[in-house]
CSV table of C-alpha atoms in Angstrom, one decimal:
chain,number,residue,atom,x,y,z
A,1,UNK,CA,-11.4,-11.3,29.0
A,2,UNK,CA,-7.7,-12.3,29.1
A,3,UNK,CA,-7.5,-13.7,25.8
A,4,UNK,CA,-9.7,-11.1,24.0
A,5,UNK,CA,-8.9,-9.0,21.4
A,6,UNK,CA,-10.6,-5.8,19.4
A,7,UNK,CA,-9.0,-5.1,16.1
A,8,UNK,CA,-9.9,-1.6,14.6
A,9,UNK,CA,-9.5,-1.8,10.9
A,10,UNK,CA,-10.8,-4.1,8.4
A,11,UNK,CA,-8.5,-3.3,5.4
A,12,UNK,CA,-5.9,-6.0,4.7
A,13,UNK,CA,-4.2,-5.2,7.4
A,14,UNK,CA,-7.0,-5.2,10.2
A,15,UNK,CA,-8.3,-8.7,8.6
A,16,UNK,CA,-4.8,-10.1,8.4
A,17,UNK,CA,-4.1,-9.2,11.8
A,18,UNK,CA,-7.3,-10.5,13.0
A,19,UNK,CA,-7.4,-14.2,11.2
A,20,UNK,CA,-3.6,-14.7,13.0
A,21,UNK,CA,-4.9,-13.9,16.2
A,22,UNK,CA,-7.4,-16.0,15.7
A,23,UNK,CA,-5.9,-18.6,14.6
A,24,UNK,CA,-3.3,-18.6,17.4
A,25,UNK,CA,-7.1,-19.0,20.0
A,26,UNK,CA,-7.5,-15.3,20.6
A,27,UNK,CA,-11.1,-14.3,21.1
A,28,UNK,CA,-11.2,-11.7,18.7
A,29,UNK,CA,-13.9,-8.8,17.1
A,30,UNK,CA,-13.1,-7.2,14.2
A,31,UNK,CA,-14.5,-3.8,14.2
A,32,UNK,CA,-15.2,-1.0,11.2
A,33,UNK,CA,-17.6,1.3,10.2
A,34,UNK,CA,-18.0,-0.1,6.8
A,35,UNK,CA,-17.4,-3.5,5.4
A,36,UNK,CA,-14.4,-5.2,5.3
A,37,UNK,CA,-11.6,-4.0,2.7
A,38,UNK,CA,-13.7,-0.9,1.6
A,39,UNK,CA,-11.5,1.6,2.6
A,40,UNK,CA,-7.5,2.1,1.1
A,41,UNK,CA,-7.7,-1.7,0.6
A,42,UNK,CA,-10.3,-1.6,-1.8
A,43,UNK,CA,-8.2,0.5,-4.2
A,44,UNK,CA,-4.9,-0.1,-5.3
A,45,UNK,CA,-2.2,-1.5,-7.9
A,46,UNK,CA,-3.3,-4.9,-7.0
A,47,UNK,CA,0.5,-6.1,-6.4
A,48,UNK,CA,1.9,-8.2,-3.9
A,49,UNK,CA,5.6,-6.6,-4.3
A,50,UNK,CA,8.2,-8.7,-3.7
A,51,UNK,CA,10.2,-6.8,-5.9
A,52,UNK,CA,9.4,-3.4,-3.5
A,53,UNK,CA,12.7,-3.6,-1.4
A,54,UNK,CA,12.9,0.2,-1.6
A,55,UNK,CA,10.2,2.4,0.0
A,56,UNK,CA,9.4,5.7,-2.1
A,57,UNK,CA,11.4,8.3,-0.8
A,58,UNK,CA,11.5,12.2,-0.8
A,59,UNK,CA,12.6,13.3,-4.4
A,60,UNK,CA,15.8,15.4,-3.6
A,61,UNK,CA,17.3,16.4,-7.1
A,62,UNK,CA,16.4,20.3,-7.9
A,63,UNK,CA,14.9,19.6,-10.9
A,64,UNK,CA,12.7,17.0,-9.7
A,65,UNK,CA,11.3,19.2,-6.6
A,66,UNK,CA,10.7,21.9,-9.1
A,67,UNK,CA,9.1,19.4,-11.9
A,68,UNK,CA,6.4,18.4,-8.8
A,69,UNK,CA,6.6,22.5,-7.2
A,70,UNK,CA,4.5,23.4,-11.0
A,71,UNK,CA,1.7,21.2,-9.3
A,72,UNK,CA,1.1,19.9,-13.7
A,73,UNK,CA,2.2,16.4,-12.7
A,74,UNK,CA,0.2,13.3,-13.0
A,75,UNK,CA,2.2,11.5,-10.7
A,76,UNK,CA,2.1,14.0,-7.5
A,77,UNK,CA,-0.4,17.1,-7.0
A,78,UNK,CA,-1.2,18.9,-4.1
A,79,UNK,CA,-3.7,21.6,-2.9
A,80,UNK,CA,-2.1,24.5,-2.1
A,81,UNK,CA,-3.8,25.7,1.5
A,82,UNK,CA,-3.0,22.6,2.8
A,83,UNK,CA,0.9,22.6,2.5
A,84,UNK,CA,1.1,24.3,5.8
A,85,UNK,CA,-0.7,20.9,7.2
A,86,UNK,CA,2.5,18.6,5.9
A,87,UNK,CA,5.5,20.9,6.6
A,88,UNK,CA,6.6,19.2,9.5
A,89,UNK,CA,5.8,15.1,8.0
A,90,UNK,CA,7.4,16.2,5.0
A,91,UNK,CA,10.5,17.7,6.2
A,92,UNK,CA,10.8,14.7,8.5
A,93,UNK,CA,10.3,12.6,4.7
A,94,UNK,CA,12.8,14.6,3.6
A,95,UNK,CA,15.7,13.8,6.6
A,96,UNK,CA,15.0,10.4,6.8
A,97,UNK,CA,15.5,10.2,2.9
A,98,UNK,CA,19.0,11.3,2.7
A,99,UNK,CA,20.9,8.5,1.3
A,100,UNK,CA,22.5,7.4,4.8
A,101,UNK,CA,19.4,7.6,6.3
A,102,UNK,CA,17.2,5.8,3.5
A,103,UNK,CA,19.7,2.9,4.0
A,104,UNK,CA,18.5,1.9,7.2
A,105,UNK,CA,15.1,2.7,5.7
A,106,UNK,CA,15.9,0.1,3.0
A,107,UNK,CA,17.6,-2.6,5.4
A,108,UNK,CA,14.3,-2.2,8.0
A,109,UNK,CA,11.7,-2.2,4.8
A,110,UNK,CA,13.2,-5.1,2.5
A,111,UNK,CA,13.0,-7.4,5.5
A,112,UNK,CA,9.2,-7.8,5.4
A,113,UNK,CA,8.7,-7.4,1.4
A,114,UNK,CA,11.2,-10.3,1.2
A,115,UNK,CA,7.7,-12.3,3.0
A,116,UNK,CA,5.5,-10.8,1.4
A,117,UNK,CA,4.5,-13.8,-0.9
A,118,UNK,CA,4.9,-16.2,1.6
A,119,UNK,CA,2.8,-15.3,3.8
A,120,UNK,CA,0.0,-14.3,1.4
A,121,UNK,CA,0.1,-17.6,0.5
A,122,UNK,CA,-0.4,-19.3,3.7
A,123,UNK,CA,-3.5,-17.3,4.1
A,124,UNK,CA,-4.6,-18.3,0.9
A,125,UNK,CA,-3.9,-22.2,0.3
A,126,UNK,CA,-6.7,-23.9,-0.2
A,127,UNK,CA,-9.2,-21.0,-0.8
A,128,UNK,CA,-10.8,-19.5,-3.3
A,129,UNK,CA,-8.2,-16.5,-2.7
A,130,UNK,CA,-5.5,-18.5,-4.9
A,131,UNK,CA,-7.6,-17.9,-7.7
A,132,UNK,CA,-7.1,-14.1,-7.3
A,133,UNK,CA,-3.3,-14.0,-7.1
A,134,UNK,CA,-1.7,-14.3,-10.5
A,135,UNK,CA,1.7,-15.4,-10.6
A,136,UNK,CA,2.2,-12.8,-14.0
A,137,UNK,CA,4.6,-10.0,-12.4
A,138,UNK,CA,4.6,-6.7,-13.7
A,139,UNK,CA,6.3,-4.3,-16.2
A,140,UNK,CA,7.8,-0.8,-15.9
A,141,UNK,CA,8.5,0.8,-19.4
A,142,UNK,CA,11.1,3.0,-20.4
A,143,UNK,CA,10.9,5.8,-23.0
A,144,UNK,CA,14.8,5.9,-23.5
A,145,UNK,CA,18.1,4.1,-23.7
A,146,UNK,CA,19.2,6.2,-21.0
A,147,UNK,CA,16.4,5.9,-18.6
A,148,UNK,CA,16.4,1.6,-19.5
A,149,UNK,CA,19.9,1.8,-18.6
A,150,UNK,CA,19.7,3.4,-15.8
A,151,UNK,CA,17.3,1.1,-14.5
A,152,UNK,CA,18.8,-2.0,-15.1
A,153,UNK,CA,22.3,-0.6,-13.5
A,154,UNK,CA,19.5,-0.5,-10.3
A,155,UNK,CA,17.6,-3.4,-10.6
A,156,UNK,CA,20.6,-5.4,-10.8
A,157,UNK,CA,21.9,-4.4,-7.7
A,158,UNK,CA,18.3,-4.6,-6.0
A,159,UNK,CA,19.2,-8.5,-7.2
A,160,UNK,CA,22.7,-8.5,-5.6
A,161,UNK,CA,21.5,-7.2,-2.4
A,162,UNK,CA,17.9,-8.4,-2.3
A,163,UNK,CA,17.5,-11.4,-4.3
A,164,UNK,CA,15.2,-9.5,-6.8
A,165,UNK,CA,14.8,-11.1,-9.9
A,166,UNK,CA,13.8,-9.6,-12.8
A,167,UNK,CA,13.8,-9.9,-16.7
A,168,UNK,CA,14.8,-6.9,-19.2
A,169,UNK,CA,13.0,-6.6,-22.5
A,170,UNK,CA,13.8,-4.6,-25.5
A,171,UNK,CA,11.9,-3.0,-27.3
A,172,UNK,CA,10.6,-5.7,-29.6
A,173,UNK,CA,10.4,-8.2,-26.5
A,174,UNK,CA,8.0,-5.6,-25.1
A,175,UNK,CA,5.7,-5.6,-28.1
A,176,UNK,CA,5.8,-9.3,-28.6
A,177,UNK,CA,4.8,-9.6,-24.6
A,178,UNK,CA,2.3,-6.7,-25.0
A,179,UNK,CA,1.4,-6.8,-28.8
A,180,UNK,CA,-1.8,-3.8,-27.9
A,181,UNK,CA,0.6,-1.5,-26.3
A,182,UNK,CA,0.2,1.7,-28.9
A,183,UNK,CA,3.4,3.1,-28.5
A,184,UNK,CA,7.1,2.4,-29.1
A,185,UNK,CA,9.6,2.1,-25.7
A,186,UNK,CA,13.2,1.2,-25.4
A,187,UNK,CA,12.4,-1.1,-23.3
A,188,UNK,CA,10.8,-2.6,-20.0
A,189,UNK,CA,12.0,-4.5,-16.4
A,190,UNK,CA,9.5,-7.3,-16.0
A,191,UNK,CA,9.3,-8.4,-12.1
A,192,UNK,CA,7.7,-11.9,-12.5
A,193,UNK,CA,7.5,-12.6,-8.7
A,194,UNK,CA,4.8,-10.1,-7.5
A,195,UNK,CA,1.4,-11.6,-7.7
A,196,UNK,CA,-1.3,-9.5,-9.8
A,197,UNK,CA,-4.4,-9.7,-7.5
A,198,UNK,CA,-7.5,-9.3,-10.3
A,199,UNK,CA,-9.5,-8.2,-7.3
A,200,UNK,CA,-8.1,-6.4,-4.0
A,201,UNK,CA,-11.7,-6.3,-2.6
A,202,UNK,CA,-12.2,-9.5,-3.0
A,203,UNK,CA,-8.8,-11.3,-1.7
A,204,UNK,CA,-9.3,-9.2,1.9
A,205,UNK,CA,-13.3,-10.1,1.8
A,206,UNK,CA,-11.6,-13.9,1.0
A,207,UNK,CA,-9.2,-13.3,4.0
A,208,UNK,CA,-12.2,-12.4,6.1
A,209,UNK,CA,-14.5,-15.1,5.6
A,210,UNK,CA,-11.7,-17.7,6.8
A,211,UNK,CA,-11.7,-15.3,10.0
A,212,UNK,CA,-15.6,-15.4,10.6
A,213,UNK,CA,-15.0,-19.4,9.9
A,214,UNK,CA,-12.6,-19.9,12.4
A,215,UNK,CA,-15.1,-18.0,15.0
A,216,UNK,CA,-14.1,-14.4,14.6
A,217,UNK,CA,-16.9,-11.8,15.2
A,218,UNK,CA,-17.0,-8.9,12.4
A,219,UNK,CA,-19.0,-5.9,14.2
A,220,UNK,CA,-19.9,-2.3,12.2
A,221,UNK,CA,-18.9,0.0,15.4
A,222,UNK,CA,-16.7,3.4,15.7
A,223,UNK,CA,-13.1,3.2,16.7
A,224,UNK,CA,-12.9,7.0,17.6
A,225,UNK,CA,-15.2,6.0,20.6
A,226,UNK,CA,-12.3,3.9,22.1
A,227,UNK,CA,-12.3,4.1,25.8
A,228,UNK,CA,-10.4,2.0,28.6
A,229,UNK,CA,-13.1,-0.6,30.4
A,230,UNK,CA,-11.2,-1.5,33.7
A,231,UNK,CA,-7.7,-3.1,32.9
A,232,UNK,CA,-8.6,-3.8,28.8
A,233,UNK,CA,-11.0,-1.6,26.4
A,234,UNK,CA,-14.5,-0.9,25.3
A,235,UNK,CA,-15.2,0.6,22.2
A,236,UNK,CA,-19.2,1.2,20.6
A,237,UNK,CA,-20.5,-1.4,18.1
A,238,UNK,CA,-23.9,-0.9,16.1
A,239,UNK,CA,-25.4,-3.3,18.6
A,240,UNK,CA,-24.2,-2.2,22.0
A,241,UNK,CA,-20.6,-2.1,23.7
A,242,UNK,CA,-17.9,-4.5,22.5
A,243,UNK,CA,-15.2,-4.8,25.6
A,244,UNK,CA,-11.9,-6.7,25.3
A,245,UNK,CA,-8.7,-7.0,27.1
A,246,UNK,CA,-6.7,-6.2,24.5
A,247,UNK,CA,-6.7,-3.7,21.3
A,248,UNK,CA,-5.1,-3.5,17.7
A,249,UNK,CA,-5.4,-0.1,15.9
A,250,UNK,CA,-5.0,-0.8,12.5
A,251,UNK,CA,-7.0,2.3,11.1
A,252,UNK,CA,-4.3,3.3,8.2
A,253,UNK,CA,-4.7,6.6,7.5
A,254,UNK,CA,-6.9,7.1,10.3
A,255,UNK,CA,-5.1,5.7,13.1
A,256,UNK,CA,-3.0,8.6,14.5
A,257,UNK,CA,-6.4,10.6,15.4
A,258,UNK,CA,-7.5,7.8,17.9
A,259,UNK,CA,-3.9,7.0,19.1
A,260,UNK,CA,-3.4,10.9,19.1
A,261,UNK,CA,-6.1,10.8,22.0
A,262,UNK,CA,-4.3,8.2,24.2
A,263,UNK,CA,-0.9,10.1,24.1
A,264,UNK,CA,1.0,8.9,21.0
A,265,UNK,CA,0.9,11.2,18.1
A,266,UNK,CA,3.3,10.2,15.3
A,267,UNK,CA,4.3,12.5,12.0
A,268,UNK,CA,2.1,10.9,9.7
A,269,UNK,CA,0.7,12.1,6.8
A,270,UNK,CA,-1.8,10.5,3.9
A,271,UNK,CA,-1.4,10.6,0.6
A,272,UNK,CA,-4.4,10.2,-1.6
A,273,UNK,CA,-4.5,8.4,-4.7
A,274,UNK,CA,-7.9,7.7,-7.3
A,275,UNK,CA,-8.4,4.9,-9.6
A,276,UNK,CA,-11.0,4.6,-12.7
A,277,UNK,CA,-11.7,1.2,-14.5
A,278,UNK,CA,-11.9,1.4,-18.2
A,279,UNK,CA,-13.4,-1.3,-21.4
A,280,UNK,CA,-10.6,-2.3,-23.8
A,281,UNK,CA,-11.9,-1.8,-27.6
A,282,UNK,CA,-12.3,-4.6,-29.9
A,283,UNK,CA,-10.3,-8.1,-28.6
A,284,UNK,CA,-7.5,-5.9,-27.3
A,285,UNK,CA,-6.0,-7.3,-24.2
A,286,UNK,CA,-3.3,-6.1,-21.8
A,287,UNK,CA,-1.7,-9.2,-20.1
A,288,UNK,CA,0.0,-8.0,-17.1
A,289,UNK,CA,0.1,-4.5,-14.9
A,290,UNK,CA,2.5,-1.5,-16.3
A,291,UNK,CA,3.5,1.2,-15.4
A,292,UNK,CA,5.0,3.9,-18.0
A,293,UNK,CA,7.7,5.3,-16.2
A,294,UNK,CA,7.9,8.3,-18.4
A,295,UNK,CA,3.5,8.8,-17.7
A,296,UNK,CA,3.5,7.6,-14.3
A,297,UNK,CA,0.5,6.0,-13.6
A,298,UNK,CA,0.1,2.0,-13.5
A,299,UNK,CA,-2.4,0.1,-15.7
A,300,UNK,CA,-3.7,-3.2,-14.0
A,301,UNK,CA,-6.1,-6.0,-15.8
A,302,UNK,CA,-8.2,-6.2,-13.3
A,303,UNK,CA,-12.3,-8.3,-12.9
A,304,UNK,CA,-13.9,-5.1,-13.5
A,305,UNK,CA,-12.0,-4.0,-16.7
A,306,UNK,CA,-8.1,-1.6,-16.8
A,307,UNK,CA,-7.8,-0.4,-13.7
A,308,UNK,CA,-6.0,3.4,-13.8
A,309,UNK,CA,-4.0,4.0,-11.2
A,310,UNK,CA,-2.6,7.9,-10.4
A,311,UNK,CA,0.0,8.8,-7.9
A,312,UNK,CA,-0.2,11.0,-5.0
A,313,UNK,CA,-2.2,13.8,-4.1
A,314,UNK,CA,-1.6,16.3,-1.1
A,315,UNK,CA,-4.7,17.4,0.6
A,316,UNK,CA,-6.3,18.6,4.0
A,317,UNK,CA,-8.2,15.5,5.3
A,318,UNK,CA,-11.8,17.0,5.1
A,319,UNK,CA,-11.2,18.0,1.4
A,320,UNK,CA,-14.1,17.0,-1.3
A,321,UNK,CA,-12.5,14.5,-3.4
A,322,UNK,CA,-10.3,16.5,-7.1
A,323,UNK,CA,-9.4,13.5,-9.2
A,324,UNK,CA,-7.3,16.4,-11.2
A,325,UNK,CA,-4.4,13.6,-11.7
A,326,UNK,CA,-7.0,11.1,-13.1
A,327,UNK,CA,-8.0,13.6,-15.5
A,328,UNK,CA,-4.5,14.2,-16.7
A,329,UNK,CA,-3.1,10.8,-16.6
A,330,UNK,CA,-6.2,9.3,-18.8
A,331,UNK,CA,-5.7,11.2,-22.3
A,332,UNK,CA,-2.5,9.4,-21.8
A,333,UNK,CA,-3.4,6.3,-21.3
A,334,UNK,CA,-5.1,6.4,-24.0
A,335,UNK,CA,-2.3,6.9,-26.1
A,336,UNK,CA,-1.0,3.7,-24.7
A,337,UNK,CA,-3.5,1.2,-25.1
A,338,UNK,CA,-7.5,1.4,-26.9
A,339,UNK,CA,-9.0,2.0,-23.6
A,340,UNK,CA,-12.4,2.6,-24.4
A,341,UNK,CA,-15.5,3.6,-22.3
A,342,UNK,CA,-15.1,4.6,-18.7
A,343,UNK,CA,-16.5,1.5,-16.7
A,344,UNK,CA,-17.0,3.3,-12.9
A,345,UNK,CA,-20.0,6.3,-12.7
A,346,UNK,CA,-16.9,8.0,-10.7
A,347,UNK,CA,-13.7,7.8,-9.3
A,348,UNK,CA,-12.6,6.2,-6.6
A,349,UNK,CA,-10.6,7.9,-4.3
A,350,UNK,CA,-8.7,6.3,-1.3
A,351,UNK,CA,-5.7,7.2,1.7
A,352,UNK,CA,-2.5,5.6,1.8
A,353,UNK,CA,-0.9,6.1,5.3
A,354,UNK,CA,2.3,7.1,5.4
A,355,UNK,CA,5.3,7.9,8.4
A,356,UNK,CA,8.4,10.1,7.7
A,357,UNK,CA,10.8,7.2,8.0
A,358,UNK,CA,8.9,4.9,5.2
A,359,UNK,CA,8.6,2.0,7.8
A,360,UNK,CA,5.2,0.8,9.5
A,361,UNK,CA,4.2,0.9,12.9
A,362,UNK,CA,4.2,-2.8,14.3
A,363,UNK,CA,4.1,-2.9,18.4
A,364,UNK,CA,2.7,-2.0,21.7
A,365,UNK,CA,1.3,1.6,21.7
A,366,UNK,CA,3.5,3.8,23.9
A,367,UNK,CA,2.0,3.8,27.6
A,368,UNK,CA,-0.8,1.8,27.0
A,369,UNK,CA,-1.1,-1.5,28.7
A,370,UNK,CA,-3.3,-3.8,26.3
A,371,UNK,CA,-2.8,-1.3,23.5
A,372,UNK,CA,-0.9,-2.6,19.9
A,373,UNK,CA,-0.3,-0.8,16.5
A,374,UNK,CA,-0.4,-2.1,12.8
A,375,UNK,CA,-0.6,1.2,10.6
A,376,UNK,CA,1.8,3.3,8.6
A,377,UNK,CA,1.6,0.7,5.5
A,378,UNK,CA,1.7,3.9,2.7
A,379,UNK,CA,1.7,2.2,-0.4
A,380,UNK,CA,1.9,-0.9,1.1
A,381,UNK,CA,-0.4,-2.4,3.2
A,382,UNK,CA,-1.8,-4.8,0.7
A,383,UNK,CA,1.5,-6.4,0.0
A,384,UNK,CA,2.6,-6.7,4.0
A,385,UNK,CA,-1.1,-6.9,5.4
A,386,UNK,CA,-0.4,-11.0,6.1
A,387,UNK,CA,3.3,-10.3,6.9
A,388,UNK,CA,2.3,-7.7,9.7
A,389,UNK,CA,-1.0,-9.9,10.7
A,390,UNK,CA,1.5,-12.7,11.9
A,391,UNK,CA,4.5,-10.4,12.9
A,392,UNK,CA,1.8,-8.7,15.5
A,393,UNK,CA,0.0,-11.9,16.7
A,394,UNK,CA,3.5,-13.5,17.9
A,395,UNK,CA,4.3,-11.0,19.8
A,396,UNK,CA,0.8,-10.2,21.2
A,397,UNK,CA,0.6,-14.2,22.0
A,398,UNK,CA,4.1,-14.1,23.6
A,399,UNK,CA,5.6,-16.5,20.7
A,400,UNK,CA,9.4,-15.7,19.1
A,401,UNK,CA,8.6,-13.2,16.2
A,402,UNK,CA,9.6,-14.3,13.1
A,403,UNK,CA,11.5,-11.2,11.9
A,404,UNK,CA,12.7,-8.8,14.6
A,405,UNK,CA,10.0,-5.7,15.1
A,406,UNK,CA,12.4,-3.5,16.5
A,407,UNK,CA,12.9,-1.1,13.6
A,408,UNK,CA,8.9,-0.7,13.3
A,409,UNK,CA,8.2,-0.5,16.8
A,410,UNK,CA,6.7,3.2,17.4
A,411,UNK,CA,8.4,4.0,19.9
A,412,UNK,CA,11.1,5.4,17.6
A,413,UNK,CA,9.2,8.8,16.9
């Protein structure tokens, strides 16, 4: 068992984690309840964000707070009864977003984005998955001078400090690159370096197969059965026990109610988000993901037709699914491009995990020989699943990590 692995999760992360291991000779399972890349994975923006040096911190202007308090928003909307539920996560948010603070936050976060592309890449070289990562960027569109301005005085410093680059359009450069867009802006920050992914699903189900081909074992099992098995860990599989001397949580949104149980409960909190794929009318075409700045909600080309995007939505975990943002935010949309019928019989709705500091957790889990964690990704996890994959399997195989894990390690809460 020495060299044997169970990794709980098969989002990007979970897979990502997984093919590295195995790749480095690690006998490794990978275990979900459901197929890989079907959970938070499945729906998304479909960016690989280089661009993303700055998490998303906790609005602290007073009219902001009381903009989202009115709960009218597209962009954030919570259910009441549950705010008791995030006081102390959000609070914790709301520390470690004071501008001190949310430097180190910054410093600790634009270290993995900056591999982000890299080491999707080496995952997908010679695979079908190249196919799904268009090297088109992305837009955000301004309404105003002042709000364009105000962006590029930030952008170009996220270039000074971070190497982002970017291209500003005005207004006319926006309608020439996006001649269906309806409406008039002042202007828009294209970010050519992401990659568009015209299929989430499908680049972590790519991801996975090169993991089963290199002898991984995929096995539908529950990780909230996690026990210890000697020195290493058993957890239940459809088809009997699956032991191993080693484990990976990677559960996302999930995770902190199995780590909870072996003595390590993080603040945490998820934040829900819905998307909705729509037909264009006629020929009209939209040639690369934007996001309205002044709507905000992104709009991705995707396989399956425009895929909405809303923000994020405050709720007890058990609650039934209120897709009240995708109800707002699509009268709008439609004002911005000729969406035309719906395309999904209903909404998808998925969890983005998220800690108080903005960083992952990448490391051993507190006081558990054998134990390792790769959660925490919030908006994330698609861009840095590969990033943490290989960040985790050098340290689990005892090699020289490639970035130091020391701000993620979870020990810090």
């Amino acid at each position: 068992m020495a060299a044997s692995v169970i990794v709980l999760g098969a989002g990007m992360v979970g897979v990502s984690v997984a093919l590295h291991l195995r790749r480095r000779g690690r006998d490794v399972t990978l275990v979900d309840r459901q197929g890989p890349g079907e959970g938070a994975s499945f729906g998304n923006g479909g960016l690989i964000q280089r661009e993303a040096v700055y998490p998303h911190p906790f609005p602290r202007a007073l009219a902001e707070l009381r903009r989202i308090a009115g709960n009218r928003a597209t962009d954030v909307h919570y259910h009441p009864l549950a705010l008791p539920g995030f006081a102390s996560p959000l609070l914790q948010y709301w520390w470690h977003s004071e501008p001190t603070r949310y430097l180190h936050a910054v410093r600790a976060f634009s270290a993995l984005i900056a591999t982000c592309l890299d080491e999707h890449r080496a995952l997908a070289d010679g695979t079908e998955a190249m196919a799904l990562l268009r090297p088109i960027g992305w837009m955000k569109l301004y309404a105003t001078e002042e709000a364009f301005a105000t962006a590029l005085t930030q952008v170009q410093q996220a270039q000074r400090d971070f190497g982002v680059n970017f291209t500003a359009l005005d207004g006319a450069e926006l309608a020439a690159a996006e001649p269906h867009l309806q409406v008039r802006r002042a202007g828009a920050i294209h970010y050519p370096d992401p990659c568009s992914v015209s299929d989430p699903h499908a680049l972590t189900l790519s991801y996975a197969r090169q993991f089963l081909a290199a002898g991984g074992k995929l096995a539908l099992g529950d990780a909230m059965t996690l026990t210890r098995a000697g020195a290493g860990w058993r957890v239940q599989g459809q088809d009997g026990p699956i032991e191993a001397a080693q484990v990976v949580v990677a559960l996302g949104a999930a995770a902190v109610e199995l780590t909870r149980g072996l003595g390590y409960a993080p603040p945490y909190f998820g934040k829900r988000g819905y998307h909705m794929h729509y037909r264009m009318r006629g020929n009209a075409t939209l040639n690369r993901p934007i996001l309205d700045m002044q709507s905000g909600f992104l709009l991705a080309p995707m396989r399956a037709g425009i895929r909405l995007t809303t923000g994020a939505e405050f709720a007890r975990p058990d609650a039934p699914p209120t897709p009240v943002q995708l109800e707002r935010a699509e009268p709008v949309a439609r004002t911005l491009l000729p969406l035309a019928d719906r395309v999904d019989a209903s909404p998808w709705m998925g969890v983005r995990p998220c800690t108080p500091d903005m960083l992952p957790i990448i490391g051993p889990l507190p006081g558990q020989a054998g134990a390792w964690c790769a959660f925490g990704h919030a908006h994330q996890g698609l861009t840095l699943g590969p990033t943490t994959g290989r960040l985790l399997a050098e340290m689990m195989c005892g090699e020289a990590p490639f970035l130091d894990p020391a701000p993620y390690r979870a020990e810090r809460f």
